PDB file of C-alpha atoms in Angstrom:
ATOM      1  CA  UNK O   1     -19.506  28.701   0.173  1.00  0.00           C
ATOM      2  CA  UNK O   2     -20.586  26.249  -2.503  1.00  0.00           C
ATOM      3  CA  UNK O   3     -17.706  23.732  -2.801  1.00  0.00           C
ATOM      4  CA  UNK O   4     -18.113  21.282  -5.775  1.00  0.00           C
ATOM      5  CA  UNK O   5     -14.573  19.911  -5.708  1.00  0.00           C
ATOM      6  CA  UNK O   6     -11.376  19.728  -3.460  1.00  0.00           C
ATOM      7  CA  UNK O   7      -7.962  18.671  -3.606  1.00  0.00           C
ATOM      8  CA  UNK O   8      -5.777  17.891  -0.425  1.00  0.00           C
ATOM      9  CA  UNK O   9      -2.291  17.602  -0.027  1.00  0.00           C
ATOM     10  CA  UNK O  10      -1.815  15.004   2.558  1.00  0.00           C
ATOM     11  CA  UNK O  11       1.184  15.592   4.595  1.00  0.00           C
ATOM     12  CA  UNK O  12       2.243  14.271   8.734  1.00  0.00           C
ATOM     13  CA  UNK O  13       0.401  17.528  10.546  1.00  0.00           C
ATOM     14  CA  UNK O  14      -0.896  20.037   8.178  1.00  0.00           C
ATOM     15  CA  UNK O  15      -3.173  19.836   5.097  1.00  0.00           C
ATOM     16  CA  UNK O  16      -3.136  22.226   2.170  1.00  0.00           C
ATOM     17  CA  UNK O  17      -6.830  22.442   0.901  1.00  0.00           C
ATOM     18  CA  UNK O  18      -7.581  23.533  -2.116  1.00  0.00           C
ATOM     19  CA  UNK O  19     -10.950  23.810  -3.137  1.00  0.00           C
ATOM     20  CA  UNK O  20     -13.546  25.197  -6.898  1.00  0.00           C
ATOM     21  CA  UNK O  21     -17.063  25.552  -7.091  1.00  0.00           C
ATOM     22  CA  UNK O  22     -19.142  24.429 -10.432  1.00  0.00           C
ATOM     23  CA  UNK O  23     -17.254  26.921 -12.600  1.00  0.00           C
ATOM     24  CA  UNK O  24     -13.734  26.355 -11.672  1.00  0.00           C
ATOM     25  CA  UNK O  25     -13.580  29.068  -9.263  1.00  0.00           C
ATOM     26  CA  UNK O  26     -11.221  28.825  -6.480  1.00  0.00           C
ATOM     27  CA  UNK O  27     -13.521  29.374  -3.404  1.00  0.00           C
ATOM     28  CA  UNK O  28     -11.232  28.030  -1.118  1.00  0.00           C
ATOM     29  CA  UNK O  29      -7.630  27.582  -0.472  1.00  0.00           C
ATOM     30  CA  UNK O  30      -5.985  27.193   3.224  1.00  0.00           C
ATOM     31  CA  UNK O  31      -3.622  25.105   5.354  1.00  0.00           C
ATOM     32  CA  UNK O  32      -5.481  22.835   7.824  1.00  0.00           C
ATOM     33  CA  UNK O  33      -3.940  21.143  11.082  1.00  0.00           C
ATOM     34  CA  UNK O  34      -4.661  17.013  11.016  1.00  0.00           C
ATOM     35  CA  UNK O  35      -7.071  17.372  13.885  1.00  0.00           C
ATOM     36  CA  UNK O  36      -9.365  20.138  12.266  1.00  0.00           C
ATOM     37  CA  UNK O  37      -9.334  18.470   8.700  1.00  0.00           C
ATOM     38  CA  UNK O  38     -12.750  16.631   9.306  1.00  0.00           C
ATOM     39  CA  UNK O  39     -14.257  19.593  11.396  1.00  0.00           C
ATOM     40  CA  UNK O  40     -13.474  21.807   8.228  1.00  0.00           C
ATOM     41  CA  UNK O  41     -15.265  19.456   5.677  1.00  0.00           C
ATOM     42  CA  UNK O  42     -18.094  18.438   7.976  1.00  0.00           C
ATOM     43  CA  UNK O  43     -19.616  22.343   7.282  1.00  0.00           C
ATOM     44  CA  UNK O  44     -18.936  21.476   3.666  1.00  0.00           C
ATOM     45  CA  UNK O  45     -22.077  20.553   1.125  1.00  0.00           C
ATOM     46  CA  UNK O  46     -21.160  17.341  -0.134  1.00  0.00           C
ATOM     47  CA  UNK O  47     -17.973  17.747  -2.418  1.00  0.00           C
ATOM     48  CA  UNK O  48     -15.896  15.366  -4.464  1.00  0.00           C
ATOM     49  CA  UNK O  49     -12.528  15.381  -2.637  1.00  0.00           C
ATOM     50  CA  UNK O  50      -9.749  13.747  -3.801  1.00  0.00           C
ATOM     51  CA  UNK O  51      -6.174  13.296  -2.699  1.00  0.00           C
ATOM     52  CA  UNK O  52      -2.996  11.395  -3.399  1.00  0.00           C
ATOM     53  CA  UNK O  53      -2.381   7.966  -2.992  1.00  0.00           C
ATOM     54  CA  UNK O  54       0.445   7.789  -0.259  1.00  0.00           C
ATOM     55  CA  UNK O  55       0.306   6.869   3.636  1.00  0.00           C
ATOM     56  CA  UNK O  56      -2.815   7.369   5.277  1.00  0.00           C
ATOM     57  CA  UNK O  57      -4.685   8.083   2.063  1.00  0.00           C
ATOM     58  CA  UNK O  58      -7.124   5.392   2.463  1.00  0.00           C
ATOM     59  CA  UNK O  59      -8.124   6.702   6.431  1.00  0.00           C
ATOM     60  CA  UNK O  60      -8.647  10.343   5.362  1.00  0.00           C
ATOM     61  CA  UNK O  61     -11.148   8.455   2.088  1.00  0.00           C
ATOM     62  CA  UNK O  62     -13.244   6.427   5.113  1.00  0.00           C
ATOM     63  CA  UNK O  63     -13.186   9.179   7.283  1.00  0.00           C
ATOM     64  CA  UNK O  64     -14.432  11.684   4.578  1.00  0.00           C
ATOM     65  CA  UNK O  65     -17.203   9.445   2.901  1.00  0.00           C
ATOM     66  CA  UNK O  66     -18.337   8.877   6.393  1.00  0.00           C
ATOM     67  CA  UNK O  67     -19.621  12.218   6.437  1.00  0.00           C
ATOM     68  CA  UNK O  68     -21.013  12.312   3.270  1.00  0.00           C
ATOM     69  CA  UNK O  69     -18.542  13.161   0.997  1.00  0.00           C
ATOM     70  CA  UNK O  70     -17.471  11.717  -2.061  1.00  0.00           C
ATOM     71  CA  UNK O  71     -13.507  10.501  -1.582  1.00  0.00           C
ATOM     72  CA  UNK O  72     -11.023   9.808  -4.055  1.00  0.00           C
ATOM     73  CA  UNK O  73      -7.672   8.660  -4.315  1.00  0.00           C
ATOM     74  CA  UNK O  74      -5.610   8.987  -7.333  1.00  0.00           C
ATOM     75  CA  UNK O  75      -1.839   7.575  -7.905  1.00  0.00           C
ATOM     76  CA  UNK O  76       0.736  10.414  -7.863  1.00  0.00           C
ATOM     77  CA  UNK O  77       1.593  10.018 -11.636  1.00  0.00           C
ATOM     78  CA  UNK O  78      -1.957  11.051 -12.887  1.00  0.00           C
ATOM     79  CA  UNK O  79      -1.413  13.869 -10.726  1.00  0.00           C
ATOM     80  CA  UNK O  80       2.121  15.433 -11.740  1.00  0.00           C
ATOM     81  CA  UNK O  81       0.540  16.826 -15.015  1.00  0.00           C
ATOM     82  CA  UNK O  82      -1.570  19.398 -13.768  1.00  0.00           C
ATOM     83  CA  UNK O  83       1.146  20.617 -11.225  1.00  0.00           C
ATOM     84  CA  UNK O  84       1.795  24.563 -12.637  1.00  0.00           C
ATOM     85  CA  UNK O  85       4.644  25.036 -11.258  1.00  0.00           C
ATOM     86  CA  UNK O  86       7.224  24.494  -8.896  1.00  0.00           C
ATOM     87  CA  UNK O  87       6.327  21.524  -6.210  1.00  0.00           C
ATOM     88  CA  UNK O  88       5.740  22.372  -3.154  1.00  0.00           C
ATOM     89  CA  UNK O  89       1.821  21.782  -1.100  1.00  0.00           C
ATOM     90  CA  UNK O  90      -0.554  24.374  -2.112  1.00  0.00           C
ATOM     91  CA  UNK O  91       0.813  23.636  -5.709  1.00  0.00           C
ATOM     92  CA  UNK O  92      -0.023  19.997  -5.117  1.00  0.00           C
ATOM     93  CA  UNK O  93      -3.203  20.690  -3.849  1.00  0.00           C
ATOM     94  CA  UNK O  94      -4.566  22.473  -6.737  1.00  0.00           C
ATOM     95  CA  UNK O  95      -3.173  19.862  -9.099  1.00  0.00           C
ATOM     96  CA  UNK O  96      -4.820  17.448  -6.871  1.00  0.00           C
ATOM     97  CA  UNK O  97      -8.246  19.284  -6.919  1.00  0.00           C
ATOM     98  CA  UNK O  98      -7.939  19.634 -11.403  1.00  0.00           C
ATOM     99  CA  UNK O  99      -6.798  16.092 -11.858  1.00  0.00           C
ATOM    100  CA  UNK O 100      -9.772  15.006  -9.663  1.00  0.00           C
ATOM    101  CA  UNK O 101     -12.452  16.541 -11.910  1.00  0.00           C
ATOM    102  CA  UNK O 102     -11.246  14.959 -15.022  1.00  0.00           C
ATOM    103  CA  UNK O 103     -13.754  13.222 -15.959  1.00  0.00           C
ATOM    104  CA  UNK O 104     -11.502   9.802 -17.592  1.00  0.00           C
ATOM    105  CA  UNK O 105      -9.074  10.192 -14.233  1.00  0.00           C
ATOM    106  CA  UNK O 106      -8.523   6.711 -13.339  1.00  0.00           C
ATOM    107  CA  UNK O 107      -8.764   6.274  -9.359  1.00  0.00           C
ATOM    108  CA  UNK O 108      -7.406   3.514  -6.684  1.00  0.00           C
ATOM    109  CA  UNK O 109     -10.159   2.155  -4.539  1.00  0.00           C
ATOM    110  CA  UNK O 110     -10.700   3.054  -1.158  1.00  0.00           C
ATOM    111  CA  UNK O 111      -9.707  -0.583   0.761  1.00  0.00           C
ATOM    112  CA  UNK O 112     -11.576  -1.281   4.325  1.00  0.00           C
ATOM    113  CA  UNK O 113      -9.421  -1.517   7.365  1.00  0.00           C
ATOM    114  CA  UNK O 114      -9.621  -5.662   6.620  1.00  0.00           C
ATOM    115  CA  UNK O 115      -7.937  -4.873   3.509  1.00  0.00           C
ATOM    116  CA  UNK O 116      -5.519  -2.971   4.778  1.00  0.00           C
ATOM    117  CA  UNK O 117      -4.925  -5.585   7.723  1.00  0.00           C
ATOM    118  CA  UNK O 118      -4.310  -8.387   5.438  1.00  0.00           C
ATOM    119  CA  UNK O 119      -2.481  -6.093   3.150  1.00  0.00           C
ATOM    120  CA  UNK O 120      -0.100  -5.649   5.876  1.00  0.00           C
ATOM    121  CA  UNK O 121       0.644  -9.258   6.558  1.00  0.00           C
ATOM    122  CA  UNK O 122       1.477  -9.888   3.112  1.00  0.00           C
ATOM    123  CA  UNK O 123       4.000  -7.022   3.184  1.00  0.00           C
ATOM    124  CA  UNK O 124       5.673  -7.792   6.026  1.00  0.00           C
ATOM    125  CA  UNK O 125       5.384 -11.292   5.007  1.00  0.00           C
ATOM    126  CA  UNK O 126       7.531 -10.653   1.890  1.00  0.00           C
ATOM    127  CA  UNK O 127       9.745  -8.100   3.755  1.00  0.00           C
ATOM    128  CA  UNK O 128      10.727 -11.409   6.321  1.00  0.00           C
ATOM    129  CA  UNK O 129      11.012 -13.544   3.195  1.00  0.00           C
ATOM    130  CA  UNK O 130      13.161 -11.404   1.259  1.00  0.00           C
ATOM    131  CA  UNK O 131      15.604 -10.989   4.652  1.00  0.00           C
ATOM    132  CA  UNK O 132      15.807 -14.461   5.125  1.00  0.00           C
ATOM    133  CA  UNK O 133      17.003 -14.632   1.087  1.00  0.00           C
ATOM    134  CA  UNK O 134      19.364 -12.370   1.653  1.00  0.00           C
ATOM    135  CA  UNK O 135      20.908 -13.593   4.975  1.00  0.00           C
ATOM    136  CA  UNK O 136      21.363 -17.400   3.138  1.00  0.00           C
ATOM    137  CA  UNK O 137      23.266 -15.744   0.151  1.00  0.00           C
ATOM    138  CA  UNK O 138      25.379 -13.726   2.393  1.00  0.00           C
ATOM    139  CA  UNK O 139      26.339 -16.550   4.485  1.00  0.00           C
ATOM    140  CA  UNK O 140      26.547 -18.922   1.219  1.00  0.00           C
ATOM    141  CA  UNK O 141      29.056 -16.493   0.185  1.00  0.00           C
ATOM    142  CA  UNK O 142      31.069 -16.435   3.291  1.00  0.00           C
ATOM    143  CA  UNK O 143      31.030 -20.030   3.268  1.00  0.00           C
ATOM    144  CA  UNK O 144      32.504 -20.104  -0.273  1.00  0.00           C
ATOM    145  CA  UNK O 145      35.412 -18.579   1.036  1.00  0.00           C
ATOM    146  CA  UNK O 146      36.192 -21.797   3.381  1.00  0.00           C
ATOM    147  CA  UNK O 147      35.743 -23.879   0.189  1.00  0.00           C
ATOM    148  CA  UNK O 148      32.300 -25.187   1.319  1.00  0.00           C
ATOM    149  CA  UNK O 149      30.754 -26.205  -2.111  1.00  0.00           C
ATOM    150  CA  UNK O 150      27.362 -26.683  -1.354  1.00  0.00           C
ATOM    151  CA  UNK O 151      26.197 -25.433   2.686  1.00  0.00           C
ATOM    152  CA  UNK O 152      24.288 -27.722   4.326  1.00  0.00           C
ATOM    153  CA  UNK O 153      20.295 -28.252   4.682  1.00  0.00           C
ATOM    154  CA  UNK O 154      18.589 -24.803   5.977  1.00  0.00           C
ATOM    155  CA  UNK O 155      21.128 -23.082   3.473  1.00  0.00           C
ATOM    156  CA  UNK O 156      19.911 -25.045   0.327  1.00  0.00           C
ATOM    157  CA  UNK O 157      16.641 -25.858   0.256  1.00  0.00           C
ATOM    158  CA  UNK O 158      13.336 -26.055   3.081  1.00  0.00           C
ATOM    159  CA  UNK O 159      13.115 -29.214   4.436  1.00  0.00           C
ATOM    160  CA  UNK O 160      10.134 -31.491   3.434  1.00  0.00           C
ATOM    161  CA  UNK O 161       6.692 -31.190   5.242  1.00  0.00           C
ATOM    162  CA  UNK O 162       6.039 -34.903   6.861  1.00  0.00           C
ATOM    163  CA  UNK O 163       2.934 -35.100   4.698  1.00  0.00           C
ATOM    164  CA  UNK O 164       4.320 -33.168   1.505  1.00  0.00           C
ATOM    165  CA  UNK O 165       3.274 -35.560  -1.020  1.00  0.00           C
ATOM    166  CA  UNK O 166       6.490 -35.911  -3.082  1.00  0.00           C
ATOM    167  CA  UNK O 167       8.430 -37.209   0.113  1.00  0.00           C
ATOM    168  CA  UNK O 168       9.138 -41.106   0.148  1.00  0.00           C
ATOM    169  CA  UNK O 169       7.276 -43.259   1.678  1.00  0.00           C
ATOM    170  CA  UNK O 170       8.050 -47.215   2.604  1.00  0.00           C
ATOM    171  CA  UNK O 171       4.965 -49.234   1.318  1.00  0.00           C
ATOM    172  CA  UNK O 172       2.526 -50.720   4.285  1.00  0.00           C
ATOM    173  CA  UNK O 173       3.541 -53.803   5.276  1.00  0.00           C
ATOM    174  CA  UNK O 174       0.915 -56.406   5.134  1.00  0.00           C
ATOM    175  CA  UNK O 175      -0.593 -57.630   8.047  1.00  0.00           C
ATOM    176  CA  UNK O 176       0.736 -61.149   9.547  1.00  0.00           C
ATOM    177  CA  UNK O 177       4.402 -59.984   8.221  1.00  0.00           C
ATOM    178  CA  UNK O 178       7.770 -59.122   9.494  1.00  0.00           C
ATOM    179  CA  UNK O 179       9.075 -55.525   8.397  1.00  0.00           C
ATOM    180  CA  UNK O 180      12.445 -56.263   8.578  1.00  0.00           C
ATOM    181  CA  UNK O 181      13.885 -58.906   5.389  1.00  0.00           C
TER     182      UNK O 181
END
């Protein structure tokens, strides 16, 4: 079977794989389980193989380039064009496998598992950030209701670092002097 290019619809257990050869001839075209999807394109040639950017995209791209094949992922929006009909995974998988061959497709880059670490932190960073926000305007709100103008220090602003260079400072006092007046 002489694959050239494959689409796969990335889903929790089961793939749909849809795949052409050089003339844009479906050669193959099958549902496979999450733990046979690298057995299945290790007896592959080399292929391009692209897939949609979503959760666990960027695993499936290492693990497939790994073995020799060239992995892309593309953002979802390129990919609704070329969708033929109704939307369901073998559909997806096809559009997946047209869009990929384009040859001005635009594509996200595979990220290392470092990039995806600190990726993380940022995220959840933000998500604790944005929580915090929302818990201070809540309780600024509920405070409001007491008639509590303006809530005390943690609600209205982060209190200075010791060594945060706009905070006030008392001069040095010279040597041989009393600090008090």
């Amino acid at each position: 079977m002489n694959v050239t290019t494959v689409g796969i619809d990335l889903a929790k257990n089961v793939f749909s794989v849809h795949g052409v050869d050089a003339h844009g001839k479906v050669v193959l075209k099958k549902t496979v389980s999450r733990g046979k999807l690298l057995e299945c394109f290790a007896n592959l040639q080399p292929a391009i193989i692209g897939m949609e950017a979503c959760s666990g995209a960027h695993h499936w791209a290492r693990a497939l380039r790994s073995i020799g094949h060239d992995a892309r992922i593309i953002a979802p929006r390129f990919v609704i064009p070329y969708r033929k009909s109704g939307k369901n995974d073998g559909n997806d998988a096809e559009a997946i496998c047209e869009a990929v061959g384009r040859p001005a497709m635009r594509f996200v880059l595979v990220k290392s598992v470092e990039q995806q670490a600190v990726l993380c932190l940022h995220r959840i960073r933000s998500a604790v950030v944005a929580e915090r926000t929302a818990q201070i305007n809540q309780l600024r709100g509920l405070l409001s209701e007491f008639r509590s103008r303006h809530a005390p220090w943690p609600l209205s602003r982060p209190a200075p670092h010791p060594r945060h260079p706009r905070r006030r400072r008392e001069p040095p006092t010279p040597p041989g002097t009393s600090a008090s007046p």
